[in-house]
C-alpha cells in the first residue's frame, strides 16, 4: 500500500484526478473482454435472437442440446452480463462522486480501496 503524505500530490486536484482515474481503470478491468471474443458473443446473440445460425447450432451439437435451449442460454447470459455491467457502472459513478466529496487524499484512497473490494465481491 502506498504511503500518503504531504508530498504525494502537488494539489488536491492532482489527488482527485489520480483517484478518479484509478476508479475508471478498476471498472474497465472487470468489464474488459477480448475484442474478438466480443464479436463472437455478438454474433451468437444475433443467432440466438433469430433462433438459428452456425454458432449456436454447432454449440447445440457439441453439447447435445436443442438449438432453442442454446439460444435461450445465450440470451440469458447476455442479460446477466448487461446487468453486471450496469451494477459496475452505478458503483463507479458513486465511487467517483465519493472521491470528489472526500476531504483528503487519504479519504480518496479509502474510496478507491472500497470500490475495488466491491468489484471483487461482484465477481
Tab-separated table of N, CA, C and O in Angstrom:
chain	number	residue	atom	x	y	z
A	1	UNK	N	0.850	-1.175	0.000
A	1	UNK	CA	0.000	0.000	0.000
A	1	UNK	C	0.894	1.236	0.000
A	1	UNK	O	1.892	1.296	0.702
A	2	UNK	N	0.518	2.225	-0.782
A	2	UNK	CA	1.282	3.464	-0.856
A	2	UNK	C	1.116	4.278	0.416
A	2	UNK	O	0.056	4.295	1.027
A	3	UNK	N	2.184	4.940	0.776
A	3	UNK	CA	2.123	5.840	1.922
A	3	UNK	C	1.701	7.205	1.408
A	3	UNK	O	2.270	7.721	0.454
A	4	UNK	N	0.693	7.761	2.024
A	4	UNK	CA	0.220	9.076	1.640
A	4	UNK	C	0.793	10.104	2.588
A	4	UNK	O	0.693	9.969	3.802
A	5	UNK	N	1.420	11.111	2.020
A	5	UNK	CA	1.925	12.210	2.840
A	5	UNK	C	1.781	13.502	2.057
A	5	UNK	O	1.299	13.496	0.930
A	6	UNK	N	2.213	14.574	2.643
A	6	UNK	CA	2.000	15.884	2.038
A	6	UNK	C	2.656	16.003	0.665
A	6	UNK	O	2.201	16.778	-0.168
A	7	UNK	N	3.707	15.239	0.401
A	7	UNK	CA	4.386	15.363	-0.884
A	7	UNK	C	3.885	14.378	-1.941
A	7	UNK	O	4.378	14.375	-3.054
A	8	UNK	N	2.923	13.557	-1.606
A	8	UNK	CA	2.421	12.567	-2.565
A	8	UNK	C	1.773	13.242	-3.766
A	8	UNK	O	1.970	12.819	-4.894
A	9	UNK	N	1.005	14.279	-3.535
A	9	UNK	CA	0.332	15.011	-4.605
A	9	UNK	C	0.654	16.489	-4.487
A	9	UNK	O	0.759	17.026	-3.383
A	10	UNK	N	0.767	17.151	-5.632
A	10	UNK	CA	1.060	18.586	-5.635
A	10	UNK	C	-0.141	19.406	-5.188
A	10	UNK	O	0.012	20.481	-4.637
A	11	UNK	N	-1.337	18.879	-5.467
A	11	UNK	CA	-2.547	19.618	-5.108
A	11	UNK	C	-3.698	18.636	-4.909
A	11	UNK	O	-3.604	17.458	-5.260
A	12	UNK	N	-4.784	19.146	-4.365
A	12	UNK	CA	-5.977	18.324	-4.189
A	12	UNK	C	-6.499	17.873	-5.550
A	12	UNK	O	-6.927	16.737	-5.723
A	13	UNK	N	-6.422	18.754	-6.530
A	13	UNK	CA	-6.880	18.411	-7.877
A	13	UNK	C	-6.068	17.256	-8.465
A	13	UNK	O	-6.627	16.379	-9.130
A	14	UNK	N	-4.770	17.248	-8.213
A	14	UNK	CA	-3.938	16.136	-8.680
A	14	UNK	C	-4.351	14.828	-8.013
A	14	UNK	O	-4.427	13.787	-8.662
A	15	UNK	N	-4.589	14.881	-6.719
A	15	UNK	CA	-5.022	13.685	-5.989
A	15	UNK	C	-6.364	13.204	-6.528
A	15	UNK	O	-6.545	12.010	-6.801
A	16	UNK	N	-7.290	14.118	-6.697
A	16	UNK	CA	-8.613	13.753	-7.196
A	16	UNK	C	-8.506	13.116	-8.578
A	16	UNK	O	-9.113	12.066	-8.846
A	17	UNK	N	-7.743	13.729	-9.461
A	17	UNK	CA	-7.585	13.191	-10.815
A	17	UNK	C	-6.998	11.784	-10.771
A	17	UNK	O	-7.443	10.892	-11.508
A	18	UNK	N	-6.025	11.578	-9.923
A	18	UNK	CA	-5.395	10.255	-9.811
A	18	UNK	C	-6.392	9.212	-9.327
A	18	UNK	O	-6.494	8.120	-9.899
A	19	UNK	N	-7.140	9.521	-8.289
A	19	UNK	CA	-8.067	8.545	-7.732
A	19	UNK	C	-9.275	8.311	-8.649
A	19	UNK	O	-9.771	7.190	-8.743
A	20	UNK	N	-9.708	9.341	-9.352
A	20	UNK	CA	-10.779	9.149	-10.334
A	20	UNK	C	-10.306	8.210	-11.451
A	20	UNK	O	-11.057	7.341	-11.897
A	21	UNK	N	-9.059	8.380	-11.873
A	21	UNK	CA	-8.541	7.507	-12.932
A	21	UNK	C	-8.382	6.072	-12.439
A	21	UNK	O	-8.592	5.125	-13.204
A	22	UNK	N	-8.038	5.880	-11.179
A	22	UNK	CA	-7.938	4.531	-10.618
A	22	UNK	C	-9.301	3.839	-10.589
A	22	UNK	O	-9.406	2.629	-10.833
A	23	UNK	N	-10.334	4.598	-10.300
A	23	UNK	CA	-11.697	4.042	-10.310
A	23	UNK	C	-12.075	3.624	-11.724
A	23	UNK	O	-12.575	2.513	-11.943
A	24	UNK	N	-11.824	4.489	-12.691
A	24	UNK	CA	-12.139	4.152	-14.081
A	24	UNK	C	-11.364	2.916	-14.530
A	24	UNK	O	-11.921	2.044	-15.202
A	25	UNK	N	-10.107	2.835	-14.158
A	25	UNK	CA	-9.277	1.688	-14.556
A	25	UNK	C	-9.786	0.391	-13.927
A	25	UNK	O	-9.830	-0.645	-14.596
A	26	UNK	N	-10.166	0.445	-12.670
A	26	UNK	CA	-10.676	-0.756	-11.996
A	26	UNK	C	-11.981	-1.225	-12.641
A	26	UNK	O	-12.180	-2.429	-12.860
A	27	UNK	N	-12.852	-0.288	-12.968
A	27	UNK	CA	-14.113	-0.647	-13.631
A	27	UNK	C	-13.845	-1.221	-15.014
A	27	UNK	O	-14.441	-2.231	-15.404
A	28	UNK	N	-12.942	-0.604	-15.743
A	28	UNK	CA	-12.610	-1.095	-17.081
A	28	UNK	C	-12.042	-2.505	-17.025
A	28	UNK	O	-12.347	-3.346	-17.882
A	29	UNK	N	-11.238	-2.766	-16.021
A	29	UNK	CA	-10.627	-4.092	-15.893
A	29	UNK	C	-11.668	-5.192	-15.705
A	29	UNK	O	-11.589	-6.240	-16.335
A	30	UNK	N	-12.669	-4.955	-14.875
A	30	UNK	CA	-13.670	-6.002	-14.643
A	30	UNK	C	-14.682	-6.092	-15.781
A	30	UNK	O	-15.349	-7.110	-15.923
A	31	UNK	N	-14.782	-5.044	-16.579
A	31	UNK	CA	-15.705	-5.068	-17.721
A	31	UNK	C	-15.031	-5.564	-18.992
A	31	UNK	O	-15.699	-5.791	-19.991
A	32	UNK	N	-13.722	-5.715	-18.972
A	32	UNK	CA	-12.997	-5.986	-20.205
A	32	UNK	C	-13.279	-7.379	-20.752
A	32	UNK	O	-13.520	-8.329	-20.014
A	33	UNK	N	-13.254	-7.436	-22.056
A	33	UNK	CA	-13.415	-8.688	-22.774
A	33	UNK	C	-12.591	-8.552	-24.055
A	33	UNK	O	-12.490	-7.464	-24.619
A	34	UNK	N	-12.013	-9.632	-24.463
A	34	UNK	CA	-11.228	-9.635	-25.683
A	34	UNK	C	-12.116	-9.168	-26.845
A	34	UNK	O	-13.231	-9.665	-27.008
A	35	UNK	N	-11.653	-8.212	-27.654
A	35	UNK	CA	-12.486	-7.696	-28.752
A	35	UNK	C	-12.952	-8.780	-29.726
A	35	UNK	O	-14.093	-8.738	-30.185
A	36	UNK	N	-12.096	-9.725	-30.030
A	36	UNK	CA	-12.504	-10.797	-30.943
A	36	UNK	C	-13.589	-11.662	-30.303
A	36	UNK	O	-14.545	-12.078	-30.980
A	37	UNK	N	-13.463	-11.921	-29.011
A	37	UNK	CA	-14.481	-12.715	-28.335
A	37	UNK	C	-15.803	-11.962	-28.287
A	37	UNK	O	-16.867	-12.559	-28.415
A	38	UNK	N	-15.751	-10.656	-28.145
A	38	UNK	CA	-16.978	-9.848	-28.155
A	38	UNK	C	-17.696	-9.984	-29.489
A	38	UNK	O	-18.921	-10.062	-29.540
A	39	UNK	N	-16.937	-10.046	-30.581
A	39	UNK	CA	-17.543	-10.231	-31.901
A	39	UNK	C	-18.263	-11.578	-31.950
A	39	UNK	O	-19.395	-11.671	-32.447
A	40	UNK	N	-17.625	-12.607	-31.423
A	40	UNK	CA	-18.247	-13.941	-31.393
A	40	UNK	C	-19.517	-13.904	-30.554
A	40	UNK	O	-20.563	-14.411	-30.967
A	41	UNK	N	-19.422	-13.301	-29.364
A	41	UNK	CA	-20.598	-13.233	-28.489
A	41	UNK	C	-21.742	-12.470	-29.153
A	41	UNK	O	-22.905	-12.847	-29.032
A	42	UNK	N	-21.412	-11.398	-29.849
A	42	UNK	CA	-22.455	-10.611	-30.521
A	42	UNK	C	-23.112	-11.420	-31.634
A	42	UNK	O	-24.320	-11.392	-31.801
A	43	UNK	N	-22.293	-12.160	-32.366
A	43	UNK	CA	-22.863	-12.998	-33.435
A	43	UNK	C	-23.755	-14.083	-32.833
A	43	UNK	O	-24.850	-14.356	-33.350
A	44	UNK	N	-23.289	-14.709	-31.745
A	44	UNK	CA	-24.111	-15.736	-31.100
A	44	UNK	C	-25.423	-15.140	-30.600
A	44	UNK	O	-26.476	-15.770	-30.703
A	45	UNK	N	-25.375	-13.933	-30.078
A	45	UNK	CA	-26.602	-13.283	-29.617
A	45	UNK	C	-27.551	-13.046	-30.792
A	45	UNK	O	-28.751	-13.314	-30.683
A	46	UNK	N	-27.023	-12.558	-31.889
A	46	UNK	CA	-27.847	-12.336	-33.081
A	46	UNK	C	-28.478	-13.646	-33.536
A	46	UNK	O	-29.685	-13.706	-33.823
A	47	UNK	N	-27.671	-14.702	-33.568
A	47	UNK	CA	-28.200	-16.013	-33.957
A	47	UNK	C	-29.247	-16.496	-32.953
A	47	UNK	O	-30.275	-17.063	-33.347
A	48	UNK	N	-28.981	-16.290	-31.682
A	48	UNK	CA	-29.925	-16.733	-30.643
A	48	UNK	C	-31.264	-16.030	-30.791
A	48	UNK	O	-32.324	-16.657	-30.671
A	49	UNK	N	-31.234	-14.760	-31.075
A	49	UNK	CA	-32.477	-13.998	-31.269
A	49	UNK	C	-33.219	-14.490	-32.511
A	49	UNK	O	-34.447	-14.607	-32.500
A	50	UNK	N	-32.471	-14.839	-33.551
A	50	UNK	CA	-33.084	-15.358	-34.781
A	50	UNK	C	-33.540	-16.808	-34.618
A	50	UNK	O	-34.389	-17.278	-35.370
A	51	UNK	N	-32.939	-17.515	-33.655
A	51	UNK	CA	-33.306	-18.910	-33.422
A	51	UNK	C	-32.537	-19.924	-34.244
A	51	UNK	O	-32.806	-21.119	-34.185
A	52	UNK	N	-31.560	-19.461	-34.988
A	52	UNK	CA	-30.723	-20.372	-35.781
A	52	UNK	C	-29.436	-19.668	-36.169
A	52	UNK	O	-29.339	-18.450	-36.089
A	53	UNK	N	-28.466	-20.469	-36.582
A	53	UNK	CA	-27.182	-19.939	-37.025
A	53	UNK	C	-26.087	-20.944	-36.754
A	53	UNK	O	-26.217	-21.837	-35.909
A	54	UNK	N	-24.995	-20.804	-37.475
A	54	UNK	CA	-23.933	-21.801	-37.407
A	54	UNK	C	-23.300	-21.930	-36.025
A	54	UNK	O	-22.964	-23.044	-35.606
A	55	UNK	N	-23.150	-20.846	-35.312
A	55	UNK	CA	-22.513	-20.927	-33.994
A	55	UNK	C	-23.390	-21.624	-32.965
A	55	UNK	O	-22.920	-22.518	-32.245
A	56	UNK	N	-24.645	-21.220	-32.863
A	56	UNK	CA	-25.492	-21.863	-31.851
A	56	UNK	C	-25.860	-23.286	-32.259
A	56	UNK	O	-26.033	-24.144	-31.393
A	57	UNK	N	-25.931	-23.538	-33.549
A	57	UNK	CA	-26.199	-24.906	-33.994
A	57	UNK	C	-24.999	-25.804	-33.695
A	57	UNK	O	-25.171	-26.934	-33.223
A	58	UNK	N	-23.789	-25.316	-33.936
A	58	UNK	CA	-22.588	-26.094	-33.627
A	58	UNK	C	-22.478	-26.333	-32.118
A	58	UNK	O	-22.104	-27.428	-31.680
A	59	UNK	N	-22.804	-25.333	-31.333
A	59	UNK	CA	-22.762	-25.494	-29.881
A	59	UNK	C	-23.793	-26.519	-29.416
A	59	UNK	O	-23.512	-27.351	-28.549
A	60	UNK	N	-24.968	-26.469	-30.002
A	60	UNK	CA	-26.021	-27.427	-29.636
A	60	UNK	C	-25.565	-28.856	-29.918
A	60	UNK	O	-25.735	-29.749	-29.075
A	61	UNK	N	-24.975	-29.070	-31.079
A	61	UNK	CA	-24.469	-30.403	-31.429
A	61	UNK	C	-23.358	-30.814	-30.460
A	61	UNK	O	-23.339	-31.932	-29.950
A	62	UNK	N	-22.443	-29.891	-30.189
A	62	UNK	CA	-21.290	-30.193	-29.332
A	62	UNK	C	-21.690	-30.583	-27.919
A	62	UNK	O	-21.048	-31.441	-27.304
A	63	UNK	N	-22.737	-29.963	-27.398
A	63	UNK	CA	-23.136	-30.265	-26.017
A	63	UNK	C	-24.354	-31.170	-25.931
A	63	UNK	O	-24.816	-31.490	-24.835
A	64	UNK	N	-24.870	-31.565	-27.090
A	64	UNK	CA	-26.020	-32.457	-27.097
A	64	UNK	C	-27.295	-31.816	-26.599
A	64	UNK	O	-28.089	-32.433	-25.890
A	65	UNK	N	-27.497	-30.573	-26.986
A	65	UNK	CA	-28.681	-29.834	-26.553
A	65	UNK	C	-29.484	-29.394	-27.762
A	65	UNK	O	-29.016	-29.431	-28.901
A	66	UNK	N	-30.679	-28.960	-27.497
A	66	UNK	CA	-31.553	-28.414	-28.515
A	66	UNK	C	-31.101	-26.986	-28.845
A	66	UNK	O	-30.659	-26.251	-27.954
A	67	UNK	N	-31.205	-26.597	-30.106
A	67	UNK	CA	-30.814	-25.245	-30.531
A	67	UNK	C	-31.573	-24.189	-29.739
A	67	UNK	O	-31.005	-23.168	-29.339
A	68	UNK	N	-32.843	-24.430	-29.472
A	68	UNK	CA	-33.641	-23.466	-28.702
A	68	UNK	C	-33.097	-23.300	-27.289
A	68	UNK	O	-33.092	-22.186	-26.750
A	69	UNK	N	-32.621	-24.397	-26.694
A	69	UNK	CA	-32.024	-24.303	-25.345
A	69	UNK	C	-30.749	-23.477	-25.372
A	69	UNK	O	-30.513	-22.651	-24.484
A	70	UNK	N	-29.914	-23.735	-26.385
A	70	UNK	CA	-28.674	-22.974	-26.521
A	70	UNK	C	-28.995	-21.496	-26.743
A	70	UNK	O	-28.380	-20.616	-26.123
A	71	UNK	N	-29.966	-21.222	-27.597
A	71	UNK	CA	-30.353	-19.833	-27.869
A	71	UNK	C	-30.822	-19.144	-26.588
A	71	UNK	O	-30.421	-18.010	-26.298
A	72	UNK	N	-31.642	-19.826	-25.822
A	72	UNK	CA	-32.134	-19.244	-24.565
A	72	UNK	C	-30.984	-19.002	-23.594
A	72	UNK	O	-30.952	-17.970	-22.908
A	73	UNK	N	-30.034	-19.917	-23.544
A	73	UNK	CA	-28.883	-19.756	-22.647
A	73	UNK	C	-28.023	-18.565	-23.071
A	73	UNK	O	-27.539	-17.804	-22.219
A	74	UNK	N	-27.828	-18.394	-24.367
A	74	UNK	CA	-27.035	-17.269	-24.869
A	74	UNK	C	-27.702	-15.946	-24.492
A	74	UNK	O	-27.043	-15.014	-23.993
A	75	UNK	N	-29.001	-15.850	-24.700
A	75	UNK	CA	-29.729	-14.620	-24.354
A	75	UNK	C	-29.674	-14.387	-22.842
A	75	UNK	O	-29.442	-13.255	-22.391
A	76	UNK	N	-29.838	-15.431	-22.069
A	76	UNK	CA	-29.791	-15.305	-20.612
A	76	UNK	C	-28.420	-14.834	-20.134
A	76	UNK	O	-28.315	-13.957	-19.263
A	77	UNK	N	-27.366	-15.410	-20.709
A	77	UNK	CA	-26.008	-14.993	-20.325
A	77	UNK	C	-25.752	-13.544	-20.708
A	77	UNK	O	-25.109	-12.807	-19.963
A	78	UNK	N	-26.255	-13.132	-21.854
A	78	UNK	CA	-26.069	-11.735	-22.273
A	78	UNK	C	-26.822	-10.796	-21.331
A	78	UNK	O	-26.312	-9.747	-20.942
A	79	UNK	N	-28.032	-11.178	-20.949
A	79	UNK	CA	-28.800	-10.367	-19.997
A	79	UNK	C	-28.057	-10.253	-18.668
A	79	UNK	O	-27.995	-9.174	-18.076
A	80	UNK	N	-27.475	-11.352	-18.206
A	80	UNK	CA	-26.720	-11.344	-16.951
A	80	UNK	C	-25.493	-10.453	-17.077
A	80	UNK	O	-25.169	-9.694	-16.147
A	81	UNK	N	-24.798	-10.517	-18.203
A	81	UNK	CA	-23.619	-9.680	-18.423
A	81	UNK	C	-24.002	-8.198	-18.433
A	81	UNK	O	-23.339	-7.372	-17.806
A	82	UNK	N	-25.088	-7.866	-19.124
A	82	UNK	CA	-25.533	-6.471	-19.163
A	82	UNK	C	-25.937	-5.983	-17.774
A	82	UNK	O	-25.675	-4.828	-17.419
A	83	UNK	N	-26.544	-6.826	-16.984
A	83	UNK	CA	-26.890	-6.462	-15.614
A	83	UNK	C	-25.630	-6.224	-14.792
A	83	UNK	O	-25.550	-5.263	-14.016
A	84	UNK	N	-24.645	-7.081	-14.952
A	84	UNK	CA	-23.367	-6.930	-14.253
A	84	UNK	C	-22.712	-5.597	-14.620
A	84	UNK	O	-22.273	-4.847	-13.748
A	85	UNK	N	-22.666	-5.298	-15.908
A	85	UNK	CA	-22.080	-4.040	-16.379
A	85	UNK	C	-22.831	-2.846	-15.797
A	85	UNK	O	-22.233	-1.841	-15.417
A	86	UNK	N	-24.140	-2.949	-15.715
A	86	UNK	CA	-24.964	-1.887	-15.127
A	86	UNK	C	-24.585	-1.670	-13.658
A	86	UNK	O	-24.398	-0.530	-13.212
A	87	UNK	N	-24.457	-2.743	-12.915
A	87	UNK	CA	-24.097	-2.646	-11.498
A	87	UNK	C	-22.719	-2.009	-11.347
A	87	UNK	O	-22.519	-1.120	-10.502
A	88	UNK	N	-21.763	-2.442	-12.156
A	88	UNK	CA	-20.411	-1.868	-12.100
A	88	UNK	C	-20.472	-0.375	-12.385
A	88	UNK	O	-19.832	0.426	-11.684
A	89	UNK	N	-21.243	0.021	-13.377
A	89	UNK	CA	-21.326	1.444	-13.732
A	89	UNK	C	-21.946	2.273	-12.614
A	89	UNK	O	-21.460	3.366	-12.297
A	90	UNK	N	-22.989	1.773	-11.995
A	90	UNK	CA	-23.612	2.501	-10.885
A	90	UNK	C	-22.604	2.664	-9.740
A	90	UNK	O	-22.472	3.754	-9.168
A	91	UNK	N	-21.871	1.617	-9.441
A	91	UNK	CA	-20.870	1.680	-8.376
A	91	UNK	C	-19.721	2.620	-8.755
A	91	UNK	O	-19.183	3.331	-7.916
A	92	UNK	N	-19.348	2.628	-10.028
A	92	UNK	CA	-18.282	3.529	-10.498
A	92	UNK	C	-18.701	4.987	-10.329
A	92	UNK	O	-17.949	5.812	-9.819
A	93	UNK	N	-19.920	5.298	-10.739
A	93	UNK	CA	-20.420	6.669	-10.620
A	93	UNK	C	-20.428	7.104	-9.156
A	93	UNK	O	-20.002	8.214	-8.823
A	94	UNK	N	-20.900	6.233	-8.278
A	94	UNK	CA	-20.957	6.546	-6.837
A	94	UNK	C	-19.556	6.745	-6.274
A	94	UNK	O	-19.313	7.698	-5.514
A	95	UNK	N	-18.631	5.865	-6.632
A	95	UNK	CA	-17.261	5.990	-6.116
A	95	UNK	C	-16.618	7.291	-6.584
A	95	UNK	O	-15.939	7.970	-5.800
A	96	UNK	N	-16.841	7.666	-7.825
A	96	UNK	CA	-16.269	8.921	-8.312
A	96	UNK	C	-16.873	10.117	-7.580
A	96	UNK	O	-16.158	11.074	-7.247
A	97	UNK	N	-18.146	10.047	-7.302
A	97	UNK	CA	-18.778	11.103	-6.520
A	97	UNK	C	-18.170	11.174	-5.118
A	97	UNK	O	-17.909	12.266	-4.604
A	98	UNK	N	-17.941	10.005	-4.530
A	98	UNK	CA	-17.343	9.960	-3.192
A	98	UNK	C	-15.924	10.514	-3.187
A	98	UNK	O	-15.526	11.186	-2.237
A	99	UNK	N	-15.157	10.249	-4.244
A	99	UNK	CA	-13.810	10.822	-4.337
A	99	UNK	C	-13.900	12.339	-4.392
A	99	UNK	O	-13.171	13.049	-3.698
A	100	UNK	N	-14.814	12.841	-5.205
A	100	UNK	CA	-14.952	14.299	-5.331
A	100	UNK	C	-15.377	14.949	-4.014
A	100	UNK	O	-15.053	16.102	-3.757
A	101	UNK	N	-16.092	14.194	-3.193
A	101	UNK	CA	-16.556	14.721	-1.901
A	101	UNK	C	-15.546	14.518	-0.777
A	101	UNK	O	-15.697	15.114	0.295
A	102	UNK	N	-14.558	13.681	-1.006
A	102	UNK	CA	-13.582	13.372	0.051
A	102	UNK	C	-12.760	14.604	0.408
A	102	UNK	O	-12.421	15.415	-0.454
A	103	UNK	N	-12.445	14.715	1.684
A	103	UNK	CA	-11.731	15.903	2.149
A	103	UNK	C	-10.216	15.791	2.054
A	103	UNK	O	-9.525	16.813	2.076
A	104	UNK	N	-9.702	14.583	1.933
A	104	UNK	CA	-8.247	14.391	1.886
A	104	UNK	C	-7.892	13.299	0.877
A	104	UNK	O	-8.730	12.440	0.560
A	105	UNK	N	-6.641	13.299	0.412
A	105	UNK	CA	-6.196	12.191	-0.434
A	105	UNK	C	-6.316	10.833	0.266
A	105	UNK	O	-6.639	9.834	-0.383
A	106	UNK	N	-6.092	10.793	1.549
A	106	UNK	CA	-6.235	9.529	2.285
A	106	UNK	C	-7.675	9.025	2.217
A	106	UNK	O	-7.915	7.825	2.050
A	107	UNK	N	-8.619	9.929	2.317
A	107	UNK	CA	-10.029	9.543	2.208
A	107	UNK	C	-10.343	9.076	0.783
A	107	UNK	O	-11.097	8.120	0.590
A	108	UNK	N	-9.758	9.740	-0.197
A	108	UNK	CA	-9.936	9.325	-1.594
A	108	UNK	C	-9.386	7.914	-1.793
A	108	UNK	O	-10.012	7.079	-2.460
A	109	UNK	N	-8.233	7.671	-1.217
A	109	UNK	CA	-7.616	6.347	-1.295
A	109	UNK	C	-8.554	5.280	-0.717
A	109	UNK	O	-8.701	4.202	-1.296
A	110	UNK	N	-9.183	5.582	0.388
A	110	UNK	CA	-10.108	4.636	1.014
A	110	UNK	C	-11.321	4.371	0.125
A	110	UNK	O	-11.827	3.251	0.073
A	111	UNK	N	-11.787	5.395	-0.585
A	111	UNK	CA	-12.908	5.220	-1.512
A	111	UNK	C	-12.514	4.230	-2.612
A	111	UNK	O	-13.263	3.303	-2.929
A	112	UNK	N	-11.330	4.417	-3.182
A	112	UNK	CA	-10.864	3.523	-4.244
A	112	UNK	C	-10.691	2.106	-3.710
A	112	UNK	O	-11.100	1.133	-4.355
A	113	UNK	N	-10.135	1.995	-2.535
A	113	UNK	CA	-9.945	0.674	-1.917
A	113	UNK	C	-11.295	-0.028	-1.726
A	113	UNK	O	-11.446	-1.215	-2.049
A	114	UNK	N	-12.276	0.691	-1.230
A	114	UNK	CA	-13.611	0.122	-1.012
A	114	UNK	C	-14.263	-0.251	-2.348
A	114	UNK	O	-14.910	-1.299	-2.459
A	115	UNK	N	-14.082	0.582	-3.361
A	115	UNK	CA	-14.633	0.300	-4.686
A	115	UNK	C	-14.050	-0.984	-5.249
A	115	UNK	O	-14.778	-1.843	-5.750
A	116	UNK	N	-12.745	-1.121	-5.159
A	116	UNK	CA	-12.108	-2.352	-5.647
A	116	UNK	C	-12.631	-3.576	-4.897
A	116	UNK	O	-12.836	-4.624	-5.505
A	117	UNK	N	-12.840	-3.437	-3.617
A	117	UNK	CA	-13.370	-4.549	-2.840
A	117	UNK	C	-14.782	-4.907	-3.292
A	117	UNK	O	-15.122	-6.076	-3.417
A	118	UNK	N	-15.604	-3.900	-3.541
A	118	UNK	CA	-16.963	-4.148	-4.039
A	118	UNK	C	-16.930	-4.899	-5.365
A	118	UNK	O	-17.714	-5.829	-5.587
A	119	UNK	N	-16.011	-4.507	-6.254
A	119	UNK	CA	-15.901	-5.178	-7.541
A	119	UNK	C	-15.479	-6.632	-7.376
A	119	UNK	O	-15.982	-7.507	-8.074
A	120	UNK	N	-14.593	-6.873	-6.442
A	120	UNK	CA	-14.155	-8.242	-6.156
A	120	UNK	C	-15.334	-9.096	-5.699
A	120	UNK	O	-15.472	-10.248	-6.104
A	121	UNK	N	-16.184	-8.522	-4.882
A	121	UNK	CA	-17.345	-9.264	-4.372
A	121	UNK	C	-18.374	-9.558	-5.463
A	121	UNK	O	-19.133	-10.524	-5.362
A	122	UNK	N	-18.402	-8.750	-6.505
A	122	UNK	CA	-19.340	-8.948	-7.610
A	122	UNK	C	-18.947	-10.123	-8.505
A	122	UNK	O	-19.788	-10.715	-9.155
A	123	UNK	N	-17.669	-10.399	-8.549
A	123	UNK	CA	-17.181	-11.412	-9.490
A	123	UNK	C	-17.472	-12.817	-9.050
A	123	UNK	O	-17.708	-13.190	-8.001
